[in-house]
Coordinates of C-alpha atoms in Angstrom, one line a residue:
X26 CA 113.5 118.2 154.0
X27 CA 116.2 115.9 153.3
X28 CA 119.7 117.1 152.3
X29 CA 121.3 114.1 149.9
X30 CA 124.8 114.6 149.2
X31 CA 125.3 113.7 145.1
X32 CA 128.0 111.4 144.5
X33 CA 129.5 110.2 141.4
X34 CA 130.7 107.0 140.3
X35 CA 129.8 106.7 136.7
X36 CA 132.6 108.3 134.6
X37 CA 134.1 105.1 133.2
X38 CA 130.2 104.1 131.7
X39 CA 129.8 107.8 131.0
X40 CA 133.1 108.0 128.1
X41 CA 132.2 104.8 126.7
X42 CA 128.6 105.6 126.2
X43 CA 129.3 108.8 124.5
X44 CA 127.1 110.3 121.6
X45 CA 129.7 112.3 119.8
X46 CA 127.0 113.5 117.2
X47 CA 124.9 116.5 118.6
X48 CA 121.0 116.5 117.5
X49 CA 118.6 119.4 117.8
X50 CA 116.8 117.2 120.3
X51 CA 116.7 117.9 123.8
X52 CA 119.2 114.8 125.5
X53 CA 117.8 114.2 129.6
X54 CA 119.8 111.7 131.3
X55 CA 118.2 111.1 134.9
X56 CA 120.9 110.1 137.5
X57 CA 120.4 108.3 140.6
X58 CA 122.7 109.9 143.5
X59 CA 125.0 106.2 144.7
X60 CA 124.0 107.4 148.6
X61 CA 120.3 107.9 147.9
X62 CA 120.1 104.7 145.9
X63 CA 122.0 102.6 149.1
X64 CA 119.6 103.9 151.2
X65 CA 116.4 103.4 149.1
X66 CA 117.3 99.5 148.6
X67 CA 115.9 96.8 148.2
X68 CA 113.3 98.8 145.5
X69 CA 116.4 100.0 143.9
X70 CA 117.8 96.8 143.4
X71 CA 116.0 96.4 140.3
X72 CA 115.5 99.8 139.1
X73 CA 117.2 103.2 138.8
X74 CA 115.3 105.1 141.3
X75 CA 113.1 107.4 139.1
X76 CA 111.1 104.3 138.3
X77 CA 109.8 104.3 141.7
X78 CA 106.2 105.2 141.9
X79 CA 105.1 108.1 144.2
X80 CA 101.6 109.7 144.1
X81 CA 99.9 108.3 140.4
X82 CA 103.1 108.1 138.3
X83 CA 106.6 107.3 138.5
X84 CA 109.0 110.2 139.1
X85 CA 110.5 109.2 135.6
X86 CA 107.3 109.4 134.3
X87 CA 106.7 113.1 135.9
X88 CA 110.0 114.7 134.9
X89 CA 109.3 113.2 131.0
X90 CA 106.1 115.0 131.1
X91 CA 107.4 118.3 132.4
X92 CA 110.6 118.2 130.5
X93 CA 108.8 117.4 127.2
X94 CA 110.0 115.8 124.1
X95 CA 113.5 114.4 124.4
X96 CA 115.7 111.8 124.4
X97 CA 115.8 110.2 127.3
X98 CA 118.1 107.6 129.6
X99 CA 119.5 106.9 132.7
X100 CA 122.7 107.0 135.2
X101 CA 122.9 104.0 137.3
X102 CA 124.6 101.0 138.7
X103 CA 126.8 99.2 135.9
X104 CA 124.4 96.1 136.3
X105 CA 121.3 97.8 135.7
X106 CA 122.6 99.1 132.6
X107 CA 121.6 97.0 129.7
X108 CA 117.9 97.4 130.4
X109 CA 118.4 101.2 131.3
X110 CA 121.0 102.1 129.0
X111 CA 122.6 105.5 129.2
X112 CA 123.0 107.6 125.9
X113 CA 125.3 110.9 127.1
X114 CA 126.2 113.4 124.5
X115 CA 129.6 114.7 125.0
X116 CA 129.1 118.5 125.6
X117 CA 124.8 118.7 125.4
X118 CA 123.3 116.9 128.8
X119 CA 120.2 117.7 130.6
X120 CA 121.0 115.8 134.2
X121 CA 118.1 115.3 136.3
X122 CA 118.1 113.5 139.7
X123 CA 115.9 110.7 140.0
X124 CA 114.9 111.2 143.5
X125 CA 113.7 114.6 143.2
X126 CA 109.5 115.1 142.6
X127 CA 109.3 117.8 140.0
X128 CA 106.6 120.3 139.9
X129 CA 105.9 122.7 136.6
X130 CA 108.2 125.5 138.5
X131 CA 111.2 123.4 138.6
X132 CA 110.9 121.9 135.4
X133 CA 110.8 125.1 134.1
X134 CA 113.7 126.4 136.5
X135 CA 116.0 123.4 135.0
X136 CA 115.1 123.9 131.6
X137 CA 116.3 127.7 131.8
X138 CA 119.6 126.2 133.2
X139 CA 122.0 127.7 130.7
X140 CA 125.3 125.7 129.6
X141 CA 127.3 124.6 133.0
X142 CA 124.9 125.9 135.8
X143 CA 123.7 123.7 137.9
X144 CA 120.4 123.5 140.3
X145 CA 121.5 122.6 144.0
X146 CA 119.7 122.5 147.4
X147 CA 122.7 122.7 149.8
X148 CA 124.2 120.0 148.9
X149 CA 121.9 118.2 146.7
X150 CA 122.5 118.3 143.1
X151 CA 118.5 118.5 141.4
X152 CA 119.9 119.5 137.8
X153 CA 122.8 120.3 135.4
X154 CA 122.9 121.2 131.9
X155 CA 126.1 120.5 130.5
X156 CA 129.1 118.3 129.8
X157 CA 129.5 114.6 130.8
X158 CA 132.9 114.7 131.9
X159 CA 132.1 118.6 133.9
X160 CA 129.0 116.9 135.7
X161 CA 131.4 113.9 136.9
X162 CA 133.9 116.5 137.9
X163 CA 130.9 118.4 139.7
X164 CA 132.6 121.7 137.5
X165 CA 129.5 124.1 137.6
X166 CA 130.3 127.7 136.2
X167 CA 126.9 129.2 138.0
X168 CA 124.6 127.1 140.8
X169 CA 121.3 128.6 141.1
X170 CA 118.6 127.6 143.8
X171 CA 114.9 126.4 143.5
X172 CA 112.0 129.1 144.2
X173 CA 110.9 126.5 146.6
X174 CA 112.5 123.5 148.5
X175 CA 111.2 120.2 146.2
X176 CA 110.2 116.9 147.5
X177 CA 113.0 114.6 147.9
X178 CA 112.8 110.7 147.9
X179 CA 115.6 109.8 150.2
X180 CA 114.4 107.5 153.0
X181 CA 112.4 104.2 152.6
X182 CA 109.6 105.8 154.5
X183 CA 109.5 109.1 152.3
X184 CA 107.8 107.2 149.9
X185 CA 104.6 106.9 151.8
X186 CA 105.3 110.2 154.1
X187 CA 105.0 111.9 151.0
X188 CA 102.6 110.4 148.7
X189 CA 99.6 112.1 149.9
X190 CA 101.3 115.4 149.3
X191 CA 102.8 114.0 145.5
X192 CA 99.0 112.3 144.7
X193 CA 97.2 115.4 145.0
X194 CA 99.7 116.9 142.9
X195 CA 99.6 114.3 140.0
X196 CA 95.6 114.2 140.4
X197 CA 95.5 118.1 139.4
X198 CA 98.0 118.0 136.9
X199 CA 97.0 114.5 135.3
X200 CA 92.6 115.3 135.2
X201 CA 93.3 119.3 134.4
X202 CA 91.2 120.4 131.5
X203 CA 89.5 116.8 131.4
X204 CA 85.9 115.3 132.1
X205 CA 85.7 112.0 134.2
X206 CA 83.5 109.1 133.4
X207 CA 80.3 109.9 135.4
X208 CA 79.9 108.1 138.7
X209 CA 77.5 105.4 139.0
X210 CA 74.5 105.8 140.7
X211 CA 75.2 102.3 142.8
X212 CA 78.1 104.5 144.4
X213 CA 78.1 106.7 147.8
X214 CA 79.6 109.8 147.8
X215 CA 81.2 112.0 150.5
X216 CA 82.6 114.9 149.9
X217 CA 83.3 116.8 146.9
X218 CA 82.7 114.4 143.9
X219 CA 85.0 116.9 141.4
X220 CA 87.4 115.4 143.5
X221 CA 86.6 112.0 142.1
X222 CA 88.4 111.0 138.4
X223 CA 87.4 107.8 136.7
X224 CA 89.1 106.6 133.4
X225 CA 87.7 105.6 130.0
X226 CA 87.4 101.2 130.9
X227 CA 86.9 101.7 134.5
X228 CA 84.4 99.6 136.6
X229 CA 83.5 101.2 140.0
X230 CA 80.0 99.5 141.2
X231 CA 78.8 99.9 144.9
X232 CA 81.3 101.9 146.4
X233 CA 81.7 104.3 148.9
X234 CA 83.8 106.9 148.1
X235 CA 85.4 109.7 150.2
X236 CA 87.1 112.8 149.4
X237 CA 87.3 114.4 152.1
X238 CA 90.5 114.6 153.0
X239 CA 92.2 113.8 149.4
X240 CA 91.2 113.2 145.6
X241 CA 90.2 109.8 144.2
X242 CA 91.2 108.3 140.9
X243 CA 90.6 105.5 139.0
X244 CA 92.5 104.8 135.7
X245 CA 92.0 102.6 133.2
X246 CA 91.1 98.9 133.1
X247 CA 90.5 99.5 137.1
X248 CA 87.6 97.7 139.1
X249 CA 86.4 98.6 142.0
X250 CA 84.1 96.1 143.4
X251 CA 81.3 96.8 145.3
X252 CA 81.4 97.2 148.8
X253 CA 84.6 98.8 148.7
X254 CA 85.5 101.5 150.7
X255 CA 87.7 104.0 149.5
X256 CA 88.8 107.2 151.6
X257 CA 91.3 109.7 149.4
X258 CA 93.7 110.1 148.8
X259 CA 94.2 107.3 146.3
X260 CA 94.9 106.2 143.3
X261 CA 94.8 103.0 141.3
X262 CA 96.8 102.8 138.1
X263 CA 96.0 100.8 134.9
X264 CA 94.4 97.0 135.1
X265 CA 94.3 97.5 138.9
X266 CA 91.6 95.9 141.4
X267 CA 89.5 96.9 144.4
X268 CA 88.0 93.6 145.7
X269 CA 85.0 93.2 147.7
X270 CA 84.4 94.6 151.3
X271 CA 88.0 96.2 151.1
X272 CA 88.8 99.1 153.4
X273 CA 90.9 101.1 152.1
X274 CA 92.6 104.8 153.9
X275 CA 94.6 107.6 152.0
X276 CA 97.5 107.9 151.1
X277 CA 97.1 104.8 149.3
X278 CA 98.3 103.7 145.4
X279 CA 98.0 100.9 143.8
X280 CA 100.6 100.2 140.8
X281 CA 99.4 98.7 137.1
X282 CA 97.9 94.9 137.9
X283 CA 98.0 95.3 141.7
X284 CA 94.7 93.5 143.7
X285 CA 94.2 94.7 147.1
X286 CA 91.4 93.2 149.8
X287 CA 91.0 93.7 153.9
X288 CA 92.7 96.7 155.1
X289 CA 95.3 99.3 153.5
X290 CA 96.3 102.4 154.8
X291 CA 99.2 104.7 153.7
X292 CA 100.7 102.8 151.5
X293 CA 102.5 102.3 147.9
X294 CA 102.3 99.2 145.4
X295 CA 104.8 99.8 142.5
X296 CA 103.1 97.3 140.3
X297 CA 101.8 93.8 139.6
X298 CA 101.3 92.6 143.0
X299 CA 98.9 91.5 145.4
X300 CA 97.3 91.6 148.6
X301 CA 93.7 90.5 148.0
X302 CA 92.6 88.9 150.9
X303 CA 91.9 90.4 154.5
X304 CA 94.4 91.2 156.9
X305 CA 96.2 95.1 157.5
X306 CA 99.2 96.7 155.7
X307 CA 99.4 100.0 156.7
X308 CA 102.7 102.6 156.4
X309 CA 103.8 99.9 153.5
X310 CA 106.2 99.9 150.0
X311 CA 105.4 97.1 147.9
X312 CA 107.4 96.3 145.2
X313 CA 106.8 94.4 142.1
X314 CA 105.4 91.0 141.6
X315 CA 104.9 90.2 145.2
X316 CA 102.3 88.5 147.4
X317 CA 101.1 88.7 150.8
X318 CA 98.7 85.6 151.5
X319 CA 95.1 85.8 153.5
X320 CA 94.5 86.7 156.9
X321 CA 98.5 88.5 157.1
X322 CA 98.8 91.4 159.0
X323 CA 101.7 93.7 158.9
X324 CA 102.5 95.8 161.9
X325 CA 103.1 99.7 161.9
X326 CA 103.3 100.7 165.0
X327 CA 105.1 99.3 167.9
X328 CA 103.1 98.0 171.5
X329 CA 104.9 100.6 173.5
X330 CA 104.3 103.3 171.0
X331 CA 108.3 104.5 170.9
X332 CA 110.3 105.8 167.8
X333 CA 111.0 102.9 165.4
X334 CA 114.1 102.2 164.0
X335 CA 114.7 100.8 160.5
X336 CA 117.4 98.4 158.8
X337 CA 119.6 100.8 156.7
X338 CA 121.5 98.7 153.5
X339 CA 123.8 101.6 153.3
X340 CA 125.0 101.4 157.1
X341 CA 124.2 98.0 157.3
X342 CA 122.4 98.5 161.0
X343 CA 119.0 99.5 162.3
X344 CA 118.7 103.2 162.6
X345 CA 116.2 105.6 164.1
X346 CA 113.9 106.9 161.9
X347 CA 112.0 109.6 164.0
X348 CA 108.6 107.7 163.0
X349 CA 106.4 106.0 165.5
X350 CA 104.5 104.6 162.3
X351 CA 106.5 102.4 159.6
X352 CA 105.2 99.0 158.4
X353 CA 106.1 96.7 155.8
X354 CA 109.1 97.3 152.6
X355 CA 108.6 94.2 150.6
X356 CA 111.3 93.7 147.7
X357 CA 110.3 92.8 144.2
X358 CA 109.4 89.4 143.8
X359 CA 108.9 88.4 147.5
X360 CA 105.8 86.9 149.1
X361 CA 104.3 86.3 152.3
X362 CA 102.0 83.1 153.1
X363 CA 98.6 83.2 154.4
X364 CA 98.3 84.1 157.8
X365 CA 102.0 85.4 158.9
X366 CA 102.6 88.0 161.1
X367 CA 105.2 90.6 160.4
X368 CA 106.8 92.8 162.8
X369 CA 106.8 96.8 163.0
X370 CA 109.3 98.5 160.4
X371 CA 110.0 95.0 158.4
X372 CA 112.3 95.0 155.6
X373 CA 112.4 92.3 153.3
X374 CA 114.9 92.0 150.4
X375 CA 114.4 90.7 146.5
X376 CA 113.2 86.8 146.3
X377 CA 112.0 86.1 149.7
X378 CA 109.4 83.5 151.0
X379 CA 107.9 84.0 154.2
X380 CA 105.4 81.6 155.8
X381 CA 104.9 79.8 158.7
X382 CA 104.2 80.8 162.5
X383 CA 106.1 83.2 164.7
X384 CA 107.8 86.9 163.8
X385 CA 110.3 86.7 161.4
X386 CA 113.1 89.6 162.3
X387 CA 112.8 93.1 161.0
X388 CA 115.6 92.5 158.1
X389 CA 115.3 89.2 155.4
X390 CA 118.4 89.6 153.2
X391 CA 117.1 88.7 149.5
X392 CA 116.4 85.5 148.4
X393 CA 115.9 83.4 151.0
X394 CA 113.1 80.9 152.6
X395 CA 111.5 80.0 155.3
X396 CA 110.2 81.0 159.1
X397 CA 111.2 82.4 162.1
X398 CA 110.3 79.1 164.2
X399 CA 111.7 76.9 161.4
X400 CA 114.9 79.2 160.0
X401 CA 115.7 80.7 156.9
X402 CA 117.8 78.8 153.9
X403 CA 119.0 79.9 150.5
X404 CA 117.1 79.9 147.7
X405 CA 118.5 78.3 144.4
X406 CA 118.7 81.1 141.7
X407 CA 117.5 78.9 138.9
X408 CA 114.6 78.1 141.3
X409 CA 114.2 81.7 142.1
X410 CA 113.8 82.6 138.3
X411 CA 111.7 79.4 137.2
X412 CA 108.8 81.0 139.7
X413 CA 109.8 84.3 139.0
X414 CA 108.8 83.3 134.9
X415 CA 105.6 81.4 136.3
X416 CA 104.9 84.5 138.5
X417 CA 105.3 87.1 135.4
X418 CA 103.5 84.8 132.4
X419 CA 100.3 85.0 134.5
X420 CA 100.4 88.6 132.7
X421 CA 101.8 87.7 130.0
X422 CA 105.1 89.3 130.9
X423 CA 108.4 87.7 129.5
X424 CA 111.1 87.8 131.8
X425 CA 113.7 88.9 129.9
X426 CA 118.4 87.7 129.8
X427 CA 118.8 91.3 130.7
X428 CA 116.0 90.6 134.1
X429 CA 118.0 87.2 134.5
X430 CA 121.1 89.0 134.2
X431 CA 119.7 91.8 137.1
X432 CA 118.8 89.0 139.1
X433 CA 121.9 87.3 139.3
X434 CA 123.9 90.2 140.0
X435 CA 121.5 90.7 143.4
X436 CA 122.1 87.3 144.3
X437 CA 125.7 87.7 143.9
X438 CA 125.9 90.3 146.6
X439 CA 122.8 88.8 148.9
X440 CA 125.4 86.8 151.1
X441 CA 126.8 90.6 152.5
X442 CA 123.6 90.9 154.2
X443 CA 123.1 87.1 155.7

């Protein structure tokens, strides 16, 4: 278990954003830690870090449903603020971090949290009811201490180290108390099928489906075509496809709108992306709105089998990682071309087009182009967002001044990494 020191950076956006009015309703802000978020980059670019998807949902969306009504908002970079605005009340806070994975025992441990106690792991801030200006000054009257250790999301790679363990999780909690769609007689089962969930809307036709070794669900709007070969655990979100003749190993999730083909092990698509043609992605983060062409393969484990080391944004240098597994971390709105090859423990920033022959090098800094036979150049921003607004009206997704604005700000610190 991971031990991430909490830092705070926020107070000049936390006094301006005050609420002075208190309300009867419940106010949750969910904070991201500034170390945790530096080393989670390039998916926290574009998002406060609860919005990263582990097992089915989101964390966000897990400490919303445990929490309950509220009001909710977020602590996070200053950029990142005007599409995640934060709404603080000046004496009445419920802080949550956003890289802790919440099960009903903590959520009920931080909602017992009376006025300036706080919920720590060592060093690790999980929760504090209170002030705005005593959570800044880390002024806890009382710290009290989980019944159990939680999952922590604090390393690239935790996200698909733990989302087998987080899947099974959400599958009991989300299908408790509920009655799947029945499973098609076309389908193979093996292996418990009360381990098997499908949504209202979903299409699963000539499948074989395993549950051996972890649940399966299907949500809304998904289709799994036949042929497809599904071993849990996994889960596909909303509008999500399966295509023919896919092979697919647990841990594996597929975001809203993702389309997956050939071979995919262990791995997590945050949303709206693709890999729908054969090749292998295994031990993988995809982010959103990204593309990896036919026939690429992504490695995951390295030809002499040693321990892999990983670029790190918040050292700025490859560090070891303990894992002799890792694959691909693709940034939101990158792609890949048909038939690349990518290197054990790649990391690939926001904006990035890959194609061509030849290994590119384990770190792409955001938004640039090219090969590693042919080099890498810039991309022009206003070229960058044009496709970026082609990419996102093929779902009928706007992209918004406040995503512009996001996307500039990334650009504007891309050279650091070059």
């Amino acid at each position: 278990m991971y031990l991430c020191r909490h830092k705070t950076y926020f107070s000049s956006l936390f006094y301006i954003t005050t609420m002075s009015k208190s309300t009867t309703t419940r106010n949750v802000i969910i904070f991201d830690d500034n170390q945790v978020r530096k080393q989670l980059l390039p998916f926290t670019y574009t998002r406060p870090v609860a919005l990263l998807r582990l097992g089915i949902t989101t964390i966000d969306e897990k400490w919303r449903a445990m929490l309950g009504e509220a009001t909710y908002s977020y602590l996070t970079v200053p950029y990142l603020k005007k599409k995640f605005p934060l709404k603080a009340r000046r004496n009445a806070n419920l802080m949550v971090a956003g890289h802790v994975v919440p099960t009903p025992q903590l959520a009920q441990q931080v909602l017992n949290l009376a006025h300036g106690e706080a919920l720590m792991v060592g060093e690790q801030l999980i929760a504090f009811n209170g002030s705005a200006r005593d959570f800044d000054a880390r002024h806890f009257t009382r710290v009290v201490f989980p019944e159990q250790p939680p999952v922590t999301i604090c390393q690239l790679y935790d996200i698909f180290e733990r989302n087998g363990e987080v899947l099974c999780q959400d599958f009991d909690r989300l299908t408790h108390r509920r009655r799947s769609q029945p499973i098609p007689d076309t389908c193979t089962v093996i292996g418990d099928p009360k381990r098997i969930f499908i949504e209202r809307g979903a299409t699963v036709q000539g499948a074989m489906l395993n549950t051996n070794d972890g649940p399966i669900y299907i949500g809304p709007n998904v289709e799994v075509m036949e042929g497809a070969c599904i071993r849990g655990a996994f889960a596909a979100c909303h509008d999500a496809k399966v295509r023919i003749g896919a092979k697919v190993y647990g841990a594996v999730t597929l975001g809203p709108h993702c389309k997956i083909g050939g071979e995919v092990e262990n791995s997590v698509f945050i949303g709206y992306s693709n890999k729908a043609h054969e090749g292998f992605l295994g031990d993988a983060v995809i982010g959103e709105w990204c593309n990896i062409g036919g026939g690429t393969t992504a490695s995951n484990l390295k030809n002499d089998y040693s321990e892999i080391k990983l670029w790190n944004y918040a050292t700025k240098r490859f560090e070891r990682t303990g894992l002799q597994f890792c694959g691909l971390f693709l940034g939101d709105h990158s792609k890949i071309g048909v038939n690349c090859m990518i290197n054990t423990a790649t990391v690939v920033g926001v904006g990035v087009n890959i194609h061509g022959a030849g290994f590119p090098r384990n770190f792409v800094a955001s938004f640039q182009e090219g090969s590693s036979n042919a080099g890498f150049k810039n991309v022009p921003f206003d070229t960058f967002i044009t496709i970026a607004q082609r990419v996102m009206a093929r779902r009928n997704i706007t992209l918004t001044t406040q995503d512009r604005d996001i996307y500039k700000a990334i650009y504007n610190i891309s050279d650091r990494y070059k």
